[in-house]
CSV table of C-alpha atoms and ligand atoms in Angstrom, one decimal:
chain,number,residue,atom,x,y,z
A,250,MET,CA,-0.3,-0.2,0.0
A,251,LYS,CA,1.0,3.7,-0.3
A,252,VAL,CA,1.0,4.8,3.1
A,253,ALA,CA,1.8,8.9,3.7
A,254,ILE,CA,3.0,9.5,7.5
A,255,ILE,CA,2.6,13.3,8.5
A,256,GLY,CA,5.5,14.4,10.7
A,257,GLN,CA,9.0,12.5,10.6
A,258,GLY,CA,10.2,13.2,13.9
A,259,TYR,CA,10.6,10.7,17.0
A,260,VAL,CA,7.2,9.0,16.3
A,261,GLY,CA,6.4,9.4,12.4
A,262,LEU,CA,10.2,8.1,11.4
A,263,THR,CA,9.8,5.1,13.8
A,264,ILE,CA,6.4,4.0,12.4
A,265,SER,CA,7.9,4.8,8.8
A,266,ALA,CA,10.5,2.9,9.3
A,267,PHE,CA,8.7,-0.5,10.3
A,268,ALA,CA,6.0,0.3,7.8
A,269,ALA,CA,8.7,0.8,4.9
A,270,LYS,CA,9.3,-2.8,5.2
A,271,HIS,CA,6.2,-3.9,3.9
A,272,HIS,CA,4.9,-0.9,2.3
A,273,GLN,CA,5.4,2.1,0.0
A,274,VAL,CA,6.4,5.1,2.4
A,275,VAL,CA,6.2,8.8,1.9
A,276,GLY,CA,7.4,10.5,4.9
A,277,PHE,CA,5.8,14.1,4.7
A,278,ASP,CA,7.7,16.9,7.2
A,279,LEU,CA,7.6,20.9,6.9
A,280,ASN,CA,11.0,20.8,7.8
A,281,ALA,CA,13.1,20.9,4.9
A,282,THR,CA,16.5,20.1,6.9
A,283,ILE,CA,14.9,17.0,8.3
A,284,VAL,CA,13.5,15.8,4.9
A,285,ALA,CA,17.1,16.8,3.0
A,286,GLN,CA,18.8,14.3,5.8
A,287,LEU,CA,16.3,11.6,5.4
A,288,ASN,CA,16.4,11.4,1.7
A,289,LYS,CA,20.3,11.0,1.9
A,290,GLY,CA,19.6,8.0,4.4
A,291,ILE,CA,20.8,9.8,7.3
A,292,SER,CA,18.4,9.0,10.9
A,293,HIS,CA,18.1,12.0,13.3
A,294,ILE,CA,16.1,9.7,15.7
A,295,GLU,CA,17.5,7.3,18.3
A,296,GLY,CA,16.7,3.8,18.2
A,297,ILE,CA,16.1,4.1,13.8
A,298,SER,CA,19.7,3.4,12.5
A,299,SER,CA,20.9,5.6,9.6
A,300,ASP,CA,21.0,1.9,7.8
A,301,ASP,CA,17.5,1.1,8.1
A,302,ILE,CA,16.5,4.6,6.2
A,303,LYS,CA,19.0,3.7,3.5
A,304,GLN,CA,17.8,0.1,2.9
A,305,SER,CA,14.2,1.5,2.7
A,306,ILE,CA,14.9,4.4,0.0
A,307,TYR,CA,17.3,1.8,-2.1
A,308,ALA,CA,14.2,-0.6,-1.9
A,309,GLY,CA,12.1,2.2,-3.4
A,310,ASN,CA,10.2,2.1,-0.2
A,311,TYR,CA,10.9,5.3,1.6
A,312,LYS,CA,11.2,8.4,0.3
A,313,ALA,CA,10.6,12.0,2.7
A,314,THR,CA,9.0,14.9,1.4
A,315,SER,CA,8.2,18.3,2.1
A,316,CYS,CA,5.9,18.3,-1.1
A,317,GLY,CA,2.2,17.8,0.0
A,318,VAL,CA,1.1,16.8,-3.8
A,319,GLU,CA,3.4,13.5,-3.3
A,320,ILE,CA,1.2,12.1,-0.4
A,321,ALA,CA,-1.7,11.8,-3.3
A,322,GLY,CA,-2.6,8.3,-4.0
A,323,SER,CA,-2.2,7.2,-0.3
A,324,GLU,CA,-4.7,4.7,0.9
A,325,ILE,CA,-3.0,5.1,4.5
A,326,VAL,CA,-2.2,8.2,5.9
A,327,VAL,CA,-0.7,8.5,9.4
A,328,ILE,CA,-0.6,11.8,11.2
A,329,ALA,CA,2.6,12.0,14.1
A,330,VAL,CA,2.6,15.6,14.6
A,331,PRO,CA,3.6,17.5,17.9
A,332,THR,CA,0.2,18.1,20.3
A,333,PRO,CA,2.2,20.6,22.8
A,334,LEU,CA,0.6,22.9,25.3
A,335,ASP,CA,0.0,26.9,24.7
A,336,ALA,CA,1.3,29.6,27.0
A,337,ASP,CA,-1.4,29.0,29.2
A,338,ARG,CA,-0.8,25.5,29.3
A,339,LYS,CA,-3.7,24.5,27.3
A,340,PRO,CA,-3.8,21.7,24.4
A,341,ASP,CA,-2.5,23.1,21.1
A,342,LEU,CA,-3.5,21.5,18.3
A,343,THR,CA,-2.0,24.2,15.5
A,344,TYR,CA,0.2,21.0,14.3
A,345,ILE,CA,-2.6,19.1,13.8
A,346,ASP,CA,-4.7,21.7,12.0
A,347,SER,CA,-1.9,22.1,9.7
A,348,ALA,CA,-1.7,18.5,9.3
A,349,CYS,CA,-5.2,18.3,8.3
A,350,LYS,CA,-5.1,20.5,5.8
A,351,VAL,CA,-2.3,19.1,3.8
A,352,ILE,CA,-4.2,16.0,4.1
A,353,ALA,CA,-7.5,17.7,2.7
A,354,GLU,CA,-5.9,19.4,0.1
A,355,ASN,CA,-3.8,16.3,-1.3
A,356,LEU,CA,-5.2,13.2,-1.4
A,357,SER,CA,-6.5,12.2,-4.5
A,358,GLY,CA,-9.1,9.4,-3.3
A,359,PRO,CA,-10.7,7.8,-0.1
A,360,ALA,CA,-8.2,7.0,2.6
A,361,LEU,CA,-7.9,5.6,6.1
A,362,ILE,CA,-6.3,8.3,8.2
A,363,ILE,CA,-5.0,7.5,11.2
A,364,ASN,CA,-4.1,9.5,14.3
A,365,GLU,CA,-1.3,8.6,16.4
A,366,SER,CA,-0.5,12.2,17.8
A,367,THR,CA,-1.4,12.3,21.6
A,368,SER,CA,-4.6,14.4,22.4
A,369,PHE,CA,-8.1,14.4,24.0
A,370,PRO,CA,-10.9,12.1,23.9
A,371,GLY,CA,-13.1,12.9,21.2
A,372,THR,CA,-9.8,14.6,19.1
A,373,ILE,CA,-10.6,12.1,15.9
A,374,ARG,CA,-14.2,12.1,16.1
A,375,ASN,CA,-14.9,16.0,16.8
A,376,TYR,CA,-11.6,17.7,15.5
A,377,ILE,CA,-9.7,15.9,13.1
A,378,LYS,CA,-12.4,14.4,10.8
A,379,PRO,CA,-14.3,17.8,10.7
A,380,THR,CA,-11.2,19.8,10.1
A,381,ILE,CA,-10.5,17.3,7.3
A,382,VAL,CA,-13.8,18.0,6.0
A,383,LYS,CA,-13.7,21.4,6.4
A,384,TYR,CA,-10.2,21.8,4.4
A,385,SER,CA,-11.2,19.4,1.6
A,386,ARG,CA,-11.8,20.6,-1.9
A,387,GLN,CA,-12.3,17.2,-3.6
A,388,LYS,CA,-14.8,15.8,-0.4
A,389,PHE,CA,-13.9,12.0,-0.4
A,390,GLU,CA,-15.4,9.9,2.3
A,391,HIS,CA,-12.6,9.2,4.2
A,392,GLU,CA,-12.1,6.8,7.2
A,393,TYR,CA,-10.6,7.9,10.3
A,394,ALA,CA,-9.1,6.2,13.4
A,395,ILE,CA,-7.2,6.3,16.1
A,396,SER,CA,-3.7,4.4,17.7
A,397,PRO,CA,-2.1,6.0,19.9
A,398,GLU,CA,1.9,5.7,20.1
A,399,ARG,CA,3.5,4.5,22.6
A,400,VAL,CA,7.1,4.3,21.3
A,401,ASP,CA,10.2,5.1,24.1
A,402,PRO,CA,12.6,6.7,22.1
A,403,GLY,CA,16.2,4.8,22.9
A,404,ARG,CA,14.8,1.7,24.3
A,405,GLU,CA,15.7,-1.8,23.4
A,406,ASP,CA,13.3,-3.9,24.8
A,407,PHE,CA,10.2,-2.6,23.3
A,408,ASN,CA,9.7,-1.6,19.9
A,409,GLN,CA,7.0,-1.1,17.4
A,410,LYS,CA,6.9,-4.8,16.9
A,411,ASN,CA,6.1,-6.0,20.2
A,412,THR,CA,4.7,-3.6,22.1
A,413,PRO,CA,0.8,-4.1,22.1
A,414,ARG,CA,-0.7,-1.3,20.1
A,415,LEU,CA,-4.3,0.4,20.9
A,416,TYR,CA,-6.4,0.9,18.3
A,417,ALA,CA,-10.3,1.7,17.0
A,418,GLY,CA,-11.7,3.5,14.1
A,419,LEU,CA,-15.0,5.6,14.0
A,420,THR,CA,-16.9,2.8,12.0
A,421,PRO,CA,-16.2,-0.7,12.0
A,422,GLU,CA,-14.6,-0.6,8.3
A,423,ALA,CA,-11.8,1.8,9.5
A,424,THR,CA,-11.2,-0.4,12.8
A,425,ALA,CA,-10.8,-3.7,10.3
A,426,ARG,CA,-8.6,-1.3,7.8
A,427,THR,CA,-6.6,-0.2,10.9
A,428,ARG,CA,-6.0,-3.9,12.1
A,429,ASP,CA,-4.8,-5.1,8.9
A,430,PHE,CA,-2.0,-1.9,8.5
A,431,TYR,CA,-0.6,-2.8,11.8
A,432,SER,CA,-1.0,-6.3,11.6
A,433,THR,CA,2.0,-6.0,8.9
A,434,PHE,CA,4.2,-5.2,11.2
A,435,CYS,CA,2.7,-5.1,14.8
A,436,ASP,CA,2.5,-8.5,17.0
A,437,ASN,CA,0.4,-7.4,19.8
A,438,LEU,CA,-2.9,-5.5,18.6
A,439,VAL,CA,-6.0,-4.8,21.0
A,440,GLU,CA,-8.9,-3.3,19.7
A,441,VAL,CA,-11.1,-1.5,22.0
A,442,SER,CA,-14.5,-0.3,21.7
A,443,SER,CA,-14.4,3.5,20.2
A,444,PRO,CA,-11.7,6.1,20.0
A,445,GLU,CA,-12.3,7.9,22.7
A,446,VAL,CA,-11.1,5.0,25.1
A,447,ALA,CA,-7.9,4.8,23.0
A,448,GLU,CA,-7.5,8.2,23.4
A,449,ALA,CA,-8.1,8.6,27.2
A,450,ALA,CA,-5.8,5.4,27.8
A,451,LYS,CA,-3.0,6.8,26.7
A,452,LEU,CA,-3.2,10.0,28.2
A,453,PHE,CA,-4.1,7.8,31.3
A,454,GLU,CA,-0.7,5.9,31.0
A,455,ASN,CA,1.1,8.8,30.9
A,456,THR,CA,-0.7,10.5,33.5
A,457,PHE,CA,-0.3,7.7,35.9
A,458,ARG,CA,3.4,7.9,35.4
A,459,GLN,CA,3.3,11.9,35.8
A,460,VAL,CA,1.6,11.4,39.7
A,461,ASN,CA,3.3,8.6,40.5
A,462,ILE,CA,6.9,10.3,39.7
A,463,ALA,CA,5.4,13.5,41.7
A,464,LEU,CA,4.3,11.7,44.6
A,465,VAL,CA,8.0,10.2,44.6
A,466,ASN,CA,9.8,13.2,44.4
A,467,GLU,CA,7.3,14.6,47.5
A,468,LEU,CA,8.6,11.3,49.3
A,469,ALA,CA,12.1,12.5,48.4
A,470,GLN,CA,11.6,15.6,50.1
A,471,ILE,CA,10.1,14.5,53.2
A,472,SER,CA,12.5,11.5,53.7
A,473,HIS,CA,15.1,14.6,53.5
A,474,ALA,CA,13.2,16.2,56.0
A,475,LEU,CA,13.5,13.5,58.1
A,476,GLY,CA,17.1,11.9,57.6
A,477,ILE,CA,16.1,8.9,55.4
A,478,ASP,CA,17.3,7.7,52.6
A,479,VAL,CA,14.8,7.8,49.7
A,480,ARG,CA,16.2,5.2,47.6
A,481,GLU,CA,16.6,2.7,50.1
A,482,THR,CA,13.3,3.2,51.2
A,483,LEU,CA,12.2,2.9,47.9
A,484,ASP,CA,14.3,-0.4,47.4
A,485,ALA,CA,12.9,-1.8,50.9
A,486,ALA,CA,9.2,-0.9,49.5
A,487,GLY,CA,10.1,-2.6,46.3
A,488,THR,CA,10.7,-5.9,47.9
A,489,LYS,CA,6.9,-6.6,48.6
A,490,PRO,CA,6.4,-8.9,45.7
A,491,TYR,CA,2.5,-7.4,44.9
A,492,GLY,CA,0.6,-4.1,44.8
A,493,PHE,CA,3.8,-1.7,44.7
A,494,MET,CA,5.1,-0.2,41.8
A,495,LYS,CA,8.7,1.4,42.0
A,496,PHE,CA,9.3,5.0,40.4
A,497,SER,CA,12.4,6.8,41.5
A,498,PRO,CA,12.6,10.5,42.7
A,499,SER,CA,14.2,13.2,39.9
A,500,ALA,CA,14.5,16.7,38.9
A,501,GLY,CA,11.3,16.6,37.9
A,502,VAL,CA,9.5,15.2,34.2
A,503,GLY,CA,10.5,15.9,30.6
A,504,GLY,CA,10.2,15.1,27.2
A,505,HIS,CA,7.0,15.8,25.2
A,506,CYS,CA,4.8,13.1,26.9
A,507,ILE,CA,4.8,13.4,31.1
A,508,PRO,CA,4.9,16.9,31.3
A,509,VAL,CA,2.2,17.8,28.8
A,510,ASP,CA,-0.3,14.6,28.3
A,511,PRO,CA,-1.6,14.9,32.0
A,512,SER,CA,-2.4,18.3,31.2
A,513,TYR,CA,-4.7,17.1,27.8
A,514,LEU,CA,-6.5,15.1,30.5
A,515,ALA,CA,-7.2,18.1,33.0
A,516,ASP,CA,-8.3,20.1,30.4
A,517,VAL,CA,-11.3,17.8,28.8
A,518,ALA,CA,-12.0,16.7,32.3
A,519,GLU,CA,-12.6,20.3,33.2
A,520,LYS,CA,-14.7,21.0,30.0
A,521,ALA,CA,-16.5,18.2,31.1
A,522,GLY,CA,-17.1,19.8,34.6
A,523,VAL,CA,-14.6,17.6,36.6
A,524,GLU,CA,-11.4,18.7,38.4
A,525,ALA,CA,-8.4,17.1,37.6
A,526,THR,CA,-7.3,17.7,41.1
A,527,PHE,CA,-4.3,15.3,41.0
A,528,ILE,CA,-2.7,16.1,37.5
A,529,LYS,CA,-2.7,19.7,38.5
A,530,ARG,CA,-1.0,19.0,42.2
A,531,ALA,CA,1.4,16.6,40.3
A,532,ASN,CA,2.2,19.1,38.1
A,533,GLU,CA,2.9,21.6,40.5
A,534,VAL,CA,5.4,19.2,43.0
A,535,ASN,CA,7.0,18.0,39.6
A,536,LEU,CA,7.7,21.6,38.7
A,537,ALA,CA,9.1,22.7,41.8
A,538,MET,CA,11.7,20.2,41.8
A,539,PRO,CA,14.4,22.4,40.3
A,540,THR,CA,14.0,24.8,42.8
A,541,TYR,CA,13.8,22.6,45.7
A,542,ILE,CA,16.9,21.2,44.2
A,543,ALA,CA,18.2,24.7,44.1
A,544,GLY,CA,17.4,25.4,47.6
A,545,ARG,CA,19.2,22.5,48.9
A,546,VAL,CA,22.5,23.0,47.1
A,547,GLU,CA,22.3,26.5,48.3
A,548,LYS,CA,22.0,25.4,52.0
A,549,ASP,CA,24.5,23.0,51.6
A,550,ASN,CA,27.3,25.6,50.4
A,551,GLY,CA,27.1,28.0,53.1
A,552,GLY,CA,23.5,29.4,52.2
A,553,SER,CA,24.9,31.5,49.6
A,554,LEU,CA,25.1,30.5,45.6
A,555,LYS,CA,26.1,34.3,44.7
A,556,GLY,CA,29.2,34.3,42.0
A,557,LYS,CA,29.9,30.5,42.3
A,558,LYS,CA,30.3,28.4,39.5
A,559,VAL,CA,27.5,25.6,39.1
A,560,LEU,CA,27.5,23.1,36.7
A,561,VAL,CA,24.7,21.1,35.7
A,562,VAL,CA,25.8,17.8,34.3
A,563,GLY,CA,23.1,16.4,31.3
A,564,VAL,CA,20.6,18.5,30.3
A,565,ALA,CA,18.6,15.7,27.7
A,566,TYR,CA,15.0,15.0,29.6
A,567,LYS,CA,16.4,11.4,30.1
A,568,PRO,CA,19.8,9.4,29.8
A,569,ASN,CA,21.2,8.2,26.3
A,570,VAL,CA,19.1,10.3,24.4
A,571,ALA,CA,19.7,14.0,23.1
A,572,ASP,CA,16.1,15.6,23.8
A,573,THR,CA,16.0,18.4,25.8
A,574,ARG,CA,12.0,19.0,25.4
A,575,GLU,CA,10.6,19.8,28.4
A,576,THR,CA,13.8,19.4,30.3
A,577,PRO,CA,14.2,19.9,34.0
A,578,ALA,CA,17.6,21.2,33.7
A,579,GLU,CA,15.7,24.1,31.9
A,580,LEU,CA,14.1,25.3,35.1
A,581,LEU,CA,17.1,24.5,37.5
A,582,ILE,CA,19.3,26.1,35.5
A,583,ASP,CA,17.2,29.1,36.1
A,584,ALA,CA,16.5,28.8,39.7
A,585,LEU,CA,20.2,28.5,40.3
A,586,ARG,CA,20.7,31.8,38.3
A,587,ASP,CA,18.2,33.6,40.1
A,588,LEU,CA,20.1,32.5,43.2
A,589,GLY,CA,23.3,34.5,41.8
A,590,ALA,CA,25.1,31.8,40.6
A,591,ILE,CA,27.4,31.7,37.3
A,592,VAL,CA,25.8,28.3,35.7
A,593,THR,CA,27.1,26.4,32.6
A,594,TRP,CA,25.9,22.9,31.6
A,595,ASN,CA,27.8,19.8,30.2
A,596,ASP,CA,26.1,17.4,28.1
A,597,PRO,CA,28.3,15.2,25.6
A,598,VAL,CA,24.9,13.7,24.3
A,599,VAL,CA,22.9,16.8,23.6
A,600,GLY,CA,26.0,18.7,22.2
A,601,SER,CA,24.7,21.9,21.6
A,602,TRP,CA,21.5,23.7,23.3
A,603,HIS,CA,19.8,27.1,22.8
A,604,GLY,CA,22.8,28.4,20.5
A,605,ALA,CA,25.7,27.3,23.2
A,606,GLU,CA,28.0,24.1,23.1
A,607,SER,CA,28.2,21.7,25.8
A,608,SER,CA,31.1,22.8,28.7
A,609,ALA,CA,33.9,20.9,30.0
A,610,LEU,CA,33.2,18.9,32.9
A,611,ALA,CA,35.8,20.4,35.2
A,612,GLY,CA,36.7,23.5,37.2
A,613,ALA,CA,33.4,24.0,38.6
A,614,ASP,CA,32.6,24.7,42.4
A,615,ILE,CA,29.3,22.7,42.2
A,616,ALA,CA,28.2,20.2,40.1
A,617,VAL,CA,24.4,19.1,40.0
A,618,VAL,CA,23.6,15.5,38.0
A,619,VAL,CA,20.2,16.0,36.2
A,620,THR,CA,20.7,13.4,33.5
A,621,LYS,CA,23.6,10.5,33.7
A,622,HIS,CA,24.5,9.6,30.4
A,623,ASP,CA,25.8,6.0,30.0
A,624,VAL,CA,29.1,8.0,28.3
A,625,VAL,CA,29.6,10.1,31.4
A,626,LYS,CA,31.6,8.6,33.8
A,627,SER,CA,30.6,9.1,37.6
A,628,GLU,CA,34.5,9.5,38.5
A,629,ASP,CA,34.8,12.1,35.9
A,630,ILE,CA,31.8,14.0,37.4
A,631,LEU,CA,33.1,13.6,40.8
A,632,LYS,CA,36.1,15.2,39.5
A,633,SER,CA,34.6,18.1,38.0
A,634,ALA,CA,33.8,20.2,41.1
A,635,PRO,CA,34.3,19.7,45.0
A,636,TYR,CA,30.4,19.6,45.8
A,637,VAL,CA,28.3,17.5,43.5
A,638,PHE,CA,24.6,17.2,44.1
A,639,ASP,CA,23.2,14.3,42.3
A,640,THR,CA,19.3,13.6,41.4
A,641,THR,CA,19.8,10.7,39.5
A,642,GLY,CA,21.0,8.0,42.4
A,643,LYS,CA,23.7,7.2,39.6
A,644,VAL,CA,26.7,8.8,40.6
A,645,LYS,CA,27.9,7.2,44.2
A,646,GLY,CA,30.1,9.4,46.3
A,647,ALA,CA,27.8,12.5,45.3
A,648,VAL,CA,25.4,14.3,48.0
A,649,GLN,CA,21.9,12.4,47.0
A,650,LEU,CA,18.4,14.0,46.6
B,858,NAD,N1,8.4,11.0,21.1
B,858,NAD,C1,7.9,10.6,21.9
B,858,NAD,O1,8.4,9.5,22.7
B,858,NAD,C2,6.1,9.9,21.6
B,858,NAD,C3,5.8,8.6,22.5
B,858,NAD,C4,3.9,8.8,22.4
B,858,NAD,C5,3.6,9.8,21.7
B,858,NAD,N2,4.1,10.7,20.9
B,858,NAD,C6,3.2,11.8,20.4
B,858,NAD,O2,3.5,11.5,19.2
B,858,NAD,C7,3.4,13.2,18.5
B,858,NAD,C8,4.8,13.3,17.7
B,858,NAD,O3,5.7,13.6,18.5
B,858,NAD,P1,7.4,13.1,18.1
B,858,NAD,O4,8.0,13.0,19.2
B,858,NAD,O5,7.4,12.4,17.1
B,858,NAD,O6,7.8,14.6,17.8
B,858,NAD,P2,8.6,15.3,16.9
B,858,NAD,O7,8.9,16.8,17.4
B,858,NAD,O8,9.7,14.4,17.5
B,858,NAD,O9,8.4,15.5,15.4
B,858,NAD,C9,7.4,16.0,14.7
B,858,NAD,C10,7.8,16.1,13.7
B,858,NAD,O10,6.5,16.6,12.6
B,858,NAD,C11,6.5,17.9,11.8
B,858,NAD,N3,5.6,18.8,11.5
B,858,NAD,C12,5.1,19.6,12.5
B,858,NAD,N4,4.0,20.1,11.4
B,858,NAD,C13,3.9,19.4,11.0
B,858,NAD,C14,2.9,19.2,9.4
B,858,NAD,N5,2.2,19.6,9.7
B,858,NAD,N6,3.0,18.8,8.5
B,858,NAD,C15,4.4,17.8,8.5
B,858,NAD,N7,5.0,17.4,9.4
B,858,NAD,C16,4.7,18.7,10.5
B,858,NAD,C17,7.7,18.0,12.5
B,858,NAD,O11,8.7,19.1,11.6
B,858,NAD,C18,8.5,17.4,13.1
B,858,NAD,O12,9.5,16.7,12.4
B,858,NAD,C19,3.1,14.0,19.4
B,858,NAD,O13,1.6,13.9,19.6
B,858,NAD,C20,3.6,13.5,21.0
B,858,NAD,O14,2.5,13.8,22.0
B,858,NAD,C21,5.5,11.0,21.1
């Protein structure tokens, strides 16, 4: 089948790489630099190798493009564009809107349109379908379905093939066609009774993590105040073989999913007249962690960070990836600067960030570890400053969160 994948980022390129083993894939992205790189066979996503892309190109099964007309003739269109929050932390569907426009204006026949972007229940039925109908000049009767993405970039044990995938269509035919499409490259498909259930399940999966991360971050603060080692407490609780799932304290949450998706659920809840109190409180706790950490570091260093050289180690939001979206390192740097510190950062995996290059892992008065990549050795971190504060639990010998 000819398949168009709208958006060639983490989700879109991953799905493209798997789909291109069985279908003819056109990867549409507005970013001309990404498109040019992809057509040279260069991957920009962890977990998808450049060799994979090259093989699909040589087999004639993959092409990236910024040109909307190239999606004409597609039988399946998958939407994988960003769904961020706006300045008021409300759902921002502008990328979905522009994807709908490209689809509506360029499809040359009826197609199955599947949304993989994370959004609130009702998005495919009440937003994507009407938006495509509004923009469509040709008025084809498309089918619509949802199959939320669960990819975890950089993860090796679970991928597109072996991660169970939820799906549901707006009609029985859309559901059946969605199953047929994904079954060509996914082993485990889970049909649910409506697109809204699939959309809500995706949001709840990430809300579950957000709330539990906040809870454990609160426990870290309580434990410190009581003089108890939080990680030993969590290891101890983790010996219970049922009814407990271990989460670890951290500098906060980052990436596209955990800091964002719960607010999509909170927003739709509010519109339905329900206050999402857990989600709001969890957001507050996680967003306050950088300020809490800066306060601890200040207290340990004579009550003032004025003029002190502070090195933030690891600015990616998680280990071994270069992704800095919503990274708590950003809020931590702000909090440290507010206390008068002179802040630099080191992250060889990220390399450059906000137009600046990674600083040396040396010569600081204070180092604060936000993310510990495997390539950054603990002994080098410990040598980088006389005082090292570790939020990850991985740098033994440092002051622990
Ligand atoms: N990254 C993850 O781990 C992950 C996991 C599950 C779900 N998701 C969800 O998947 C969606 C996509 O996330 P991502 O991480 O792939 O984002 P991304 O930023 O990595 O990639 C999105 C791509 O879409 C392109 N784009 C934006 N508007 C476009 C348009 N109108 N037409 C074509 N291309 C357009 C951008 O240039 C970018 O390359 C989001 O809803 C996200 O919440 C992400």
